[in-house]
Amino acid sequence: MKYLFSICFLFAAHVLCAQHNYFYVSLDVNKPLAGTEWMGGGASARGARLGYRSFIREGDRFSLGADFNFTSYNKYNPTHVFESPGGAIGTDYYNYLYQYGLTVSGQYYFPVGESEHFFPYAGLGIGATHIEYTRYYNIYSDVEKKWGFLARPEAGIVIRFVKDRAIGAMAAVHYDYTTAKSPKFGLGNFSSVGFQVGLVFMNRY
């Protein structure tokens, strides 16, 4: 899985050489669909995404790109007795999940008449994710770190505020599925849905 992460990184470096492109940064709000008994089922706004899109030729409706994301979830749990061979301890505790992902992606942009301001799209990202499952209790912590495959279908829109200006906006919804399981905490494949909104910085061409 580390090799897949390296391939994603090299692809990101390659597309930076393209002539028709844009870069974005966004707030990413996510809601877990799996493992909710461990990390809670509420949405988390502690997430962000950075991405780059490249059109090989001017006028193309298809772009290639790369994305990096970070998301964290946490859940407070009341006092529980933890037993071990050396004894037992009763304390409240927190469960945390830290997720990092890197994907290569492709997007298709749908035409909206003659509009030069609105660019709806659908896309798919494939790559790798690294998840840290952490339980904090008293002055102790248990951690399990796992790599996994990541798939991310997505639909959204890019908005150019003014023609020939470099700044715009974007919004999108996405579904994340990863195979980064946690045998230590009894958690299987992880999935979530998310909504992102952010700024787009475009080449003026």
PDB file of N, CA and C in Angstrom, residues 109-189:
ATOM      1  N   TYR A 109     -16.656  16.936 -16.989  1.00  0.00           N
ATOM      2  CA  TYR A 109     -17.403  18.179 -16.786  1.00  0.00           C
ATOM      3  C   TYR A 109     -18.555  18.257 -17.786  1.00  0.00           C
ATOM      4  N   PHE A 110     -19.755  18.458 -17.271  1.00  0.00           N
ATOM      5  CA  PHE A 110     -20.950  18.477 -18.113  1.00  0.00           C
ATOM      6  C   PHE A 110     -21.198  19.887 -18.664  1.00  0.00           C
ATOM      7  N   PRO A 111     -21.584  19.988 -19.916  1.00  0.00           N
ATOM      8  CA  PRO A 111     -21.851  21.311 -20.488  1.00  0.00           C
ATOM      9  C   PRO A 111     -23.112  21.928 -19.904  1.00  0.00           C
ATOM     10  N   VAL A 112     -23.090  23.249 -19.705  1.00  0.00           N
ATOM     11  CA  VAL A 112     -24.266  24.006 -19.237  1.00  0.00           C
ATOM     12  C   VAL A 112     -24.486  25.123 -20.256  1.00  0.00           C
ATOM     13  N   GLY A 113     -25.093  24.773 -21.386  1.00  0.00           N
ATOM     14  CA  GLY A 113     -25.310  25.760 -22.432  1.00  0.00           C
ATOM     15  C   GLY A 113     -23.995  26.386 -22.870  1.00  0.00           C
ATOM     16  N   GLU A 114     -23.991  27.712 -22.955  1.00  0.00           N
ATOM     17  CA  GLU A 114     -22.785  28.452 -23.330  1.00  0.00           C
ATOM     18  C   GLU A 114     -22.096  29.058 -22.102  1.00  0.00           C
ATOM     19  N   SER A 115     -22.456  28.570 -20.915  1.00  0.00           N
ATOM     20  CA  SER A 115     -21.925  29.159 -19.684  1.00  0.00           C
ATOM     21  C   SER A 115     -20.410  29.014 -19.592  1.00  0.00           C
ATOM     22  N   GLU A 116     -19.752  30.097 -19.181  1.00  0.00           N
ATOM     23  CA  GLU A 116     -18.327  30.079 -18.906  1.00  0.00           C
ATOM     24  C   GLU A 116     -18.045  30.293 -17.425  1.00  0.00           C
ATOM     25  N   HIS A 117     -19.102  30.075 -16.612  1.00  0.00           N
ATOM     26  CA  HIS A 117     -18.971  30.301 -15.168  1.00  0.00           C
ATOM     27  C   HIS A 117     -19.282  29.061 -14.334  1.00  0.00           C
ATOM     28  N   PHE A 118     -20.115  28.140 -14.829  1.00  0.00           N
ATOM     29  CA  PHE A 118     -20.543  26.994 -14.039  1.00  0.00           C
ATOM     30  C   PHE A 118     -20.109  25.697 -14.736  1.00  0.00           C
ATOM     31  N   PHE A 119     -19.424  24.827 -13.966  1.00  0.00           N
ATOM     32  CA  PHE A 119     -18.869  23.603 -14.527  1.00  0.00           C
ATOM     33  C   PHE A 119     -19.183  22.417 -13.602  1.00  0.00           C
ATOM     34  N   PRO A 120     -20.379  21.841 -13.697  1.00  0.00           N
ATOM     35  CA  PRO A 120     -20.698  20.647 -12.901  1.00  0.00           C
ATOM     36  C   PRO A 120     -19.889  19.451 -13.389  1.00  0.00           C
ATOM     37  N   TYR A 121     -19.567  18.539 -12.468  1.00  0.00           N
ATOM     38  CA  TYR A 121     -18.722  17.407 -12.850  1.00  0.00           C
ATOM     39  C   TYR A 121     -19.053  16.171 -12.007  1.00  0.00           C
ATOM     40  N   ALA A 122     -18.612  15.037 -12.498  1.00  0.00           N
ATOM     41  CA  ALA A 122     -18.627  13.782 -11.747  1.00  0.00           C
ATOM     42  C   ALA A 122     -17.252  13.158 -11.886  1.00  0.00           C
ATOM     43  N   GLY A 123     -16.771  12.509 -10.823  1.00  0.00           N
ATOM     44  CA  GLY A 123     -15.424  11.972 -10.886  1.00  0.00           C
ATOM     45  C   GLY A 123     -15.222  10.782  -9.969  1.00  0.00           C
ATOM     46  N   LEU A 124     -14.049  10.192 -10.083  1.00  0.00           N
ATOM     47  CA  LEU A 124     -13.667   9.047  -9.256  1.00  0.00           C
ATOM     48  C   LEU A 124     -12.203   9.166  -8.888  1.00  0.00           C
ATOM     49  N   GLY A 125     -11.915   9.014  -7.591  1.00  0.00           N
ATOM     50  CA  GLY A 125     -10.546   9.000  -7.103  1.00  0.00           C
ATOM     51  C   GLY A 125     -10.187   7.633  -6.551  1.00  0.00           C
ATOM     52  N   ILE A 126      -8.969   7.179  -6.811  1.00  0.00           N
ATOM     53  CA  ILE A 126      -8.476   5.889  -6.322  1.00  0.00           C
ATOM     54  C   ILE A 126      -7.073   6.097  -5.775  1.00  0.00           C
ATOM     55  N   GLY A 127      -6.828   5.545  -4.589  1.00  0.00           N
ATOM     56  CA  GLY A 127      -5.507   5.724  -4.004  1.00  0.00           C
ATOM     57  C   GLY A 127      -5.340   4.962  -2.719  1.00  0.00           C
ATOM     58  N   ALA A 128      -4.672   5.582  -1.764  1.00  0.00           N
ATOM     59  CA  ALA A 128      -4.329   4.943  -0.498  1.00  0.00           C
ATOM     60  C   ALA A 128      -4.748   5.820   0.668  1.00  0.00           C
ATOM     61  N   THR A 129      -5.032   5.181   1.784  1.00  0.00           N
ATOM     62  CA  THR A 129      -5.367   5.915   3.000  1.00  0.00           C
ATOM     63  C   THR A 129      -4.570   5.357   4.173  1.00  0.00           C
ATOM     64  N   HIS A 130      -4.271   6.231   5.118  1.00  0.00           N
ATOM     65  CA  HIS A 130      -3.603   5.836   6.359  1.00  0.00           C
ATOM     66  C   HIS A 130      -4.502   6.279   7.507  1.00  0.00           C
ATOM     67  N   ILE A 131      -4.900   5.336   8.357  1.00  0.00           N
ATOM     68  CA  ILE A 131      -5.795   5.636   9.471  1.00  0.00           C
ATOM     69  C   ILE A 131      -5.113   5.284  10.790  1.00  0.00           C
ATOM     70  N   GLU A 132      -5.201   6.201  11.751  1.00  0.00           N
ATOM     71  CA  GLU A 132      -4.715   5.958  13.103  1.00  0.00           C
ATOM     72  C   GLU A 132      -5.925   5.843  14.030  1.00  0.00           C
ATOM     73  N   TYR A 133      -6.137   4.668  14.564  1.00  0.00           N
ATOM     74  CA  TYR A 133      -7.182   4.430  15.552  1.00  0.00           C
ATOM     75  C   TYR A 133      -6.539   4.584  16.933  1.00  0.00           C
ATOM     76  N   THR A 134      -7.033   5.525  17.724  1.00  0.00           N
ATOM     77  CA  THR A 134      -6.399   5.834  19.010  1.00  0.00           C
ATOM     78  C   THR A 134      -7.442   5.917  20.109  1.00  0.00           C
ATOM     79  N   ARG A 135      -7.139   5.274  21.240  1.00  0.00           N
ATOM     80  CA  ARG A 135      -7.983   5.372  22.430  1.00  0.00           C
ATOM     81  C   ARG A 135      -7.153   6.010  23.547  1.00  0.00           C
ATOM     82  N   TYR A 136      -7.636   7.151  24.061  1.00  0.00           N
ATOM     83  CA  TYR A 136      -6.978   7.852  25.161  1.00  0.00           C
ATOM     84  C   TYR A 136      -7.752   7.600  26.442  1.00  0.00           C
ATOM     85  N   TYR A 137      -7.077   7.086  27.472  1.00  0.00           N
ATOM     86  CA  TYR A 137      -7.731   6.906  28.763  1.00  0.00           C
ATOM     87  C   TYR A 137      -6.714   7.154  29.875  1.00  0.00           C
ATOM     88  N   ASN A 138      -7.164   8.009  30.819  1.00  0.00           N
ATOM     89  CA  ASN A 138      -6.277   8.423  31.912  1.00  0.00           C
ATOM     90  C   ASN A 138      -4.994   8.976  31.288  1.00  0.00           C
ATOM     91  N   ILE A 139      -3.833   8.495  31.698  1.00  0.00           N
ATOM     92  CA  ILE A 139      -2.581   8.977  31.133  1.00  0.00           C
ATOM     93  C   ILE A 139      -2.045   8.020  30.063  1.00  0.00           C
ATOM     94  N   TYR A 140      -2.874   7.070  29.639  1.00  0.00           N
ATOM     95  CA  TYR A 140      -2.451   6.047  28.703  1.00  0.00           C
ATOM     96  C   TYR A 140      -3.166   6.205  27.360  1.00  0.00           C
ATOM     97  N   SER A 141      -2.654   5.491  26.372  1.00  0.00           N
ATOM     98  CA  SER A 141      -3.307   5.457  25.068  1.00  0.00           C
ATOM     99  C   SER A 141      -2.980   4.147  24.369  1.00  0.00           C
ATOM    100  N   ASP A 142      -3.918   3.678  23.578  1.00  0.00           N
ATOM    101  CA  ASP A 142      -3.718   2.528  22.693  1.00  0.00           C
ATOM    102  C   ASP A 142      -3.856   3.020  21.262  1.00  0.00           C
ATOM    103  N   VAL A 143      -2.944   2.615  20.398  1.00  0.00           N
ATOM    104  CA  VAL A 143      -2.938   3.095  19.017  1.00  0.00           C
ATOM    105  C   VAL A 143      -2.770   1.919  18.066  1.00  0.00           C
ATOM    106  N   GLU A 144      -3.515   1.953  16.972  1.00  0.00           N
ATOM    107  CA  GLU A 144      -3.294   1.020  15.871  1.00  0.00           C
ATOM    108  C   GLU A 144      -3.286   1.823  14.573  1.00  0.00           C
ATOM    109  N   LYS A 145      -2.239   1.644  13.767  1.00  0.00           N
ATOM    110  CA  LYS A 145      -2.090   2.372  12.514  1.00  0.00           C
ATOM    111  C   LYS A 145      -2.214   1.400  11.340  1.00  0.00           C
ATOM    112  N   LYS A 146      -3.061   1.760  10.374  1.00  0.00           N
ATOM    113  CA  LYS A 146      -3.319   0.861   9.261  1.00  0.00           C
ATOM    114  C   LYS A 146      -3.321   1.611   7.923  1.00  0.00           C
ATOM    115  N   TRP A 147      -2.801   0.942   6.898  1.00  0.00           N
ATOM    116  CA  TRP A 147      -2.903   1.401   5.520  1.00  0.00           C
ATOM    117  C   TRP A 147      -4.037   0.651   4.838  1.00  0.00           C
ATOM    118  N   GLY A 148      -4.631   1.279   3.817  1.00  0.00           N
ATOM    119  CA  GLY A 148      -5.684   0.610   3.078  1.00  0.00           C
ATOM    120  C   GLY A 148      -5.922   1.256   1.727  1.00  0.00           C
ATOM    121  N   PHE A 149      -6.629   0.540   0.877  1.00  0.00           N
ATOM    122  CA  PHE A 149      -7.060   1.050  -0.416  1.00  0.00           C
ATOM    123  C   PHE A 149      -8.191   2.055  -0.200  1.00  0.00           C
ATOM    124  N   LEU A 150      -8.222   3.113  -1.003  1.00  0.00           N
ATOM    125  CA  LEU A 150      -9.245   4.149  -0.889  1.00  0.00           C
ATOM    126  C   LEU A 150      -9.899   4.392  -2.243  1.00  0.00           C
ATOM    127  N   ALA A 151     -11.240   4.347  -2.274  1.00  0.00           N
ATOM    128  CA  ALA A 151     -12.013   4.697  -3.468  1.00  0.00           C
ATOM    129  C   ALA A 151     -12.965   5.825  -3.107  1.00  0.00           C
ATOM    130  N   ARG A 152     -13.078   6.837  -4.022  1.00  0.00           N
ATOM    131  CA  ARG A 152     -13.880   8.010  -3.705  1.00  0.00           C
ATOM    132  C   ARG A 152     -14.652   8.500  -4.942  1.00  0.00           C
ATOM    133  N   PRO A 153     -15.884   8.045  -5.160  1.00  0.00           N
ATOM    134  CA  PRO A 153     -16.732   8.683  -6.176  1.00  0.00           C
ATOM    135  C   PRO A 153     -17.198  10.050  -5.679  1.00  0.00           C
ATOM    136  N   GLU A 154     -17.381  10.986  -6.608  1.00  0.00           N
ATOM    137  CA  GLU A 154     -17.658  12.368  -6.219  1.00  0.00           C
ATOM    138  C   GLU A 154     -18.457  13.085  -7.293  1.00  0.00           C
ATOM    139  N   ALA A 155     -19.288  14.028  -6.882  1.00  0.00           N
ATOM    140  CA  ALA A 155     -20.012  14.898  -7.817  1.00  0.00           C
ATOM    141  C   ALA A 155     -19.981  16.312  -7.246  1.00  0.00           C
ATOM    142  N   GLY A 156     -19.791  17.298  -8.129  1.00  0.00           N
ATOM    143  CA  GLY A 156     -19.693  18.669  -7.620  1.00  0.00           C
ATOM    144  C   GLY A 156     -19.807  19.692  -8.722  1.00  0.00           C
ATOM    145  N   ILE A 157     -19.426  20.912  -8.393  1.00  0.00           N
ATOM    146  CA  ILE A 157     -19.471  22.007  -9.357  1.00  0.00           C
ATOM    147  C   ILE A 157     -18.324  22.969  -9.079  1.00  0.00           C
ATOM    148  N   VAL A 158     -17.721  23.466 -10.148  1.00  0.00           N
ATOM    149  CA  VAL A 158     -16.703  24.522 -10.076  1.00  0.00           C
ATOM    150  C   VAL A 158     -17.329  25.790 -10.646  1.00  0.00           C
ATOM    151  N   ILE A 159     -17.119  26.900  -9.946  1.00  0.00           N
ATOM    152  CA  ILE A 159     -17.723  28.173 -10.337  1.00  0.00           C
ATOM    153  C   ILE A 159     -16.622  29.193 -10.576  1.00  0.00           C
ATOM    154  N   ARG A 160     -16.618  29.767 -11.766  1.00  0.00           N
ATOM    155  CA  ARG A 160     -15.696  30.871 -12.068  1.00  0.00           C
ATOM    156  C   ARG A 160     -16.459  32.179 -11.856  1.00  0.00           C
ATOM    157  N   PHE A 161     -16.012  33.006 -10.914  1.00  0.00           N
ATOM    158  CA  PHE A 161     -16.735  34.229 -10.585  1.00  0.00           C
ATOM    159  C   PHE A 161     -16.783  35.209 -11.766  1.00  0.00           C
ATOM    160  N   VAL A 162     -15.626  35.462 -12.348  1.00  0.00           N
ATOM    161  CA  VAL A 162     -15.517  36.410 -13.455  1.00  0.00           C
ATOM    162  C   VAL A 162     -14.622  35.783 -14.515  1.00  0.00           C
ATOM    163  N   LYS A 163     -15.031  35.874 -15.779  1.00  0.00           N
ATOM    164  CA  LYS A 163     -14.230  35.311 -16.859  1.00  0.00           C
ATOM    165  C   LYS A 163     -12.833  35.922 -16.873  1.00  0.00           C
ATOM    166  N   ASP A 164     -11.856  35.064 -17.102  1.00  0.00           N
ATOM    167  CA  ASP A 164     -10.446  35.464 -17.195  1.00  0.00           C
ATOM    168  C   ASP A 164      -9.856  35.885 -15.861  1.00  0.00           C
ATOM    169  N   ARG A 165     -10.568  35.628 -14.746  1.00  0.00           N
ATOM    170  CA  ARG A 165      -9.989  35.856 -13.427  1.00  0.00           C
ATOM    171  C   ARG A 165      -9.554  34.517 -12.831  1.00  0.00           C
ATOM    172  N   ALA A 166      -8.571  34.566 -11.943  1.00  0.00           N
ATOM    173  CA  ALA A 166      -7.933  33.337 -11.489  1.00  0.00           C
ATOM    174  C   ALA A 166      -8.645  32.663 -10.316  1.00  0.00           C
ATOM    175  N   ILE A 167      -9.579  33.315  -9.665  1.00  0.00           N
ATOM    176  CA  ILE A 167     -10.168  32.749  -8.461  1.00  0.00           C
ATOM    177  C   ILE A 167     -11.623  32.359  -8.694  1.00  0.00           C
ATOM    178  N   GLY A 168     -12.029  31.274  -8.073  1.00  0.00           N
ATOM    179  CA  GLY A 168     -13.405  30.793  -8.163  1.00  0.00           C
ATOM    180  C   GLY A 168     -13.758  30.026  -6.911  1.00  0.00           C
ATOM    181  N   ALA A 169     -14.810  29.217  -6.998  1.00  0.00           N
ATOM    182  CA  ALA A 169     -15.273  28.439  -5.850  1.00  0.00           C
ATOM    183  C   ALA A 169     -15.668  27.053  -6.323  1.00  0.00           C
ATOM    184  N   MET A 170     -15.789  26.127  -5.365  1.00  0.00           N
ATOM    185  CA  MET A 170     -16.228  24.785  -5.690  1.00  0.00           C
ATOM    186  C   MET A 170     -17.008  24.207  -4.521  1.00  0.00           C
ATOM    187  N   ALA A 171     -17.882  23.251  -4.828  1.00  0.00           N
ATOM    188  CA  ALA A 171     -18.617  22.503  -3.821  1.00  0.00           C
ATOM    189  C   ALA A 171     -18.801  21.089  -4.361  1.00  0.00           C
ATOM    190  N   ALA A 172     -18.797  20.089  -3.471  1.00  0.00           N
ATOM    191  CA  ALA A 172     -18.909  18.710  -3.923  1.00  0.00           C
ATOM    192  C   ALA A 172     -19.388  17.818  -2.797  1.00  0.00           C
ATOM    193  N   VAL A 173     -19.994  16.711  -3.171  1.00  0.00           N
ATOM    194  CA  VAL A 173     -20.324  15.639  -2.235  1.00  0.00           C
ATOM    195  C   VAL A 173     -19.523  14.406  -2.659  1.00  0.00           C
ATOM    196  N   HIS A 174     -19.146  13.576  -1.685  1.00  0.00           N
ATOM    197  CA  HIS A 174     -18.335  12.408  -2.013  1.00  0.00           C
ATOM    198  C   HIS A 174     -18.624  11.268  -1.046  1.00  0.00           C
ATOM    199  N   TYR A 175     -18.269  10.085  -1.481  1.00  0.00           N
ATOM    200  CA  TYR A 175     -18.366   8.870  -0.670  1.00  0.00           C
ATOM    201  C   TYR A 175     -16.989   8.242  -0.606  1.00  0.00           C
ATOM    202  N   ASP A 176     -16.486   7.986   0.598  1.00  0.00           N
ATOM    203  CA  ASP A 176     -15.175   7.369   0.777  1.00  0.00           C
ATOM    204  C   ASP A 176     -15.334   5.937   1.283  1.00  0.00           C
ATOM    205  N   TYR A 177     -14.590   5.026   0.668  1.00  0.00           N
ATOM    206  CA  TYR A 177     -14.564   3.633   1.121  1.00  0.00           C
ATOM    207  C   TYR A 177     -13.114   3.192   1.206  1.00  0.00           C
ATOM    208  N   THR A 178     -12.731   2.648   2.372  1.00  0.00           N
ATOM    209  CA  THR A 178     -11.357   2.216   2.557  1.00  0.00           C
ATOM    210  C   THR A 178     -11.291   0.865   3.245  1.00  0.00           C
ATOM    211  N   THR A 179     -10.236   0.122   2.934  1.00  0.00           N
ATOM    212  CA  THR A 179     -10.040  -1.206   3.511  1.00  0.00           C
ATOM    213  C   THR A 179      -9.143  -1.182   4.745  1.00  0.00           C
ATOM    214  N   ALA A 180      -8.872  -0.017   5.305  1.00  0.00           N
ATOM    215  CA  ALA A 180      -7.995   0.101   6.471  1.00  0.00           C
ATOM    216  C   ALA A 180      -8.749  -0.326   7.739  1.00  0.00           C
ATOM    217  N   LYS A 181      -8.704  -1.611   8.044  1.00  0.00           N
ATOM    218  CA  LYS A 181      -9.430  -2.167   9.189  1.00  0.00           C
ATOM    219  C   LYS A 181      -8.614  -2.032  10.473  1.00  0.00           C
ATOM    220  N   SER A 182      -9.284  -2.212  11.612  1.00  0.00           N
ATOM    221  CA  SER A 182      -8.611  -2.203  12.912  1.00  0.00           C
ATOM    222  C   SER A 182      -8.974  -3.478  13.678  1.00  0.00           C
ATOM    223  N   PRO A 183      -8.197  -4.551  13.513  1.00  0.00           N
ATOM    224  CA  PRO A 183      -8.456  -5.769  14.291  1.00  0.00           C
ATOM    225  C   PRO A 183      -8.359  -5.535  15.800  1.00  0.00           C
ATOM    226  N   LYS A 184      -7.470  -4.645  16.216  1.00  0.00           N
ATOM    227  CA  LYS A 184      -7.270  -4.383  17.649  1.00  0.00           C
ATOM    228  C   LYS A 184      -8.552  -3.899  18.315  1.00  0.00           C
ATOM    229  N   PHE A 185      -9.310  -3.037  17.619  1.00  0.00           N
ATOM    230  CA  PHE A 185     -10.538  -2.481  18.179  1.00  0.00           C
ATOM    231  C   PHE A 185     -11.798  -3.110  17.566  1.00  0.00           C
ATOM    232  N   GLY A 186     -11.612  -4.162  16.773  1.00  0.00           N
ATOM    233  CA  GLY A 186     -12.750  -4.875  16.218  1.00  0.00           C
ATOM    234  C   GLY A 186     -13.516  -4.100  15.164  1.00  0.00           C
ATOM    235  N   LEU A 187     -12.817  -3.281  14.355  1.00  0.00           N
ATOM    236  CA  LEU A 187     -13.466  -2.460  13.336  1.00  0.00           C
ATOM    237  C   LEU A 187     -13.125  -2.963  11.942  1.00  0.00           C
ATOM    238  N   GLY A 188     -14.122  -3.019  11.074  1.00  0.00           N
ATOM    239  CA  GLY A 188     -13.922  -3.480   9.709  1.00  0.00           C
ATOM    240  C   GLY A 188     -13.639  -2.345   8.753  1.00  0.00           C
ATOM    241  N   ASN A 189     -13.934  -2.561   7.467  1.00  0.00           N
ATOM    242  CA  ASN A 189     -13.726  -1.527   6.457  1.00  0.00           C
ATOM    243  C   ASN A 189     -14.451  -0.246   6.850  1.00  0.00           C
TER     244      ASN A 189
END
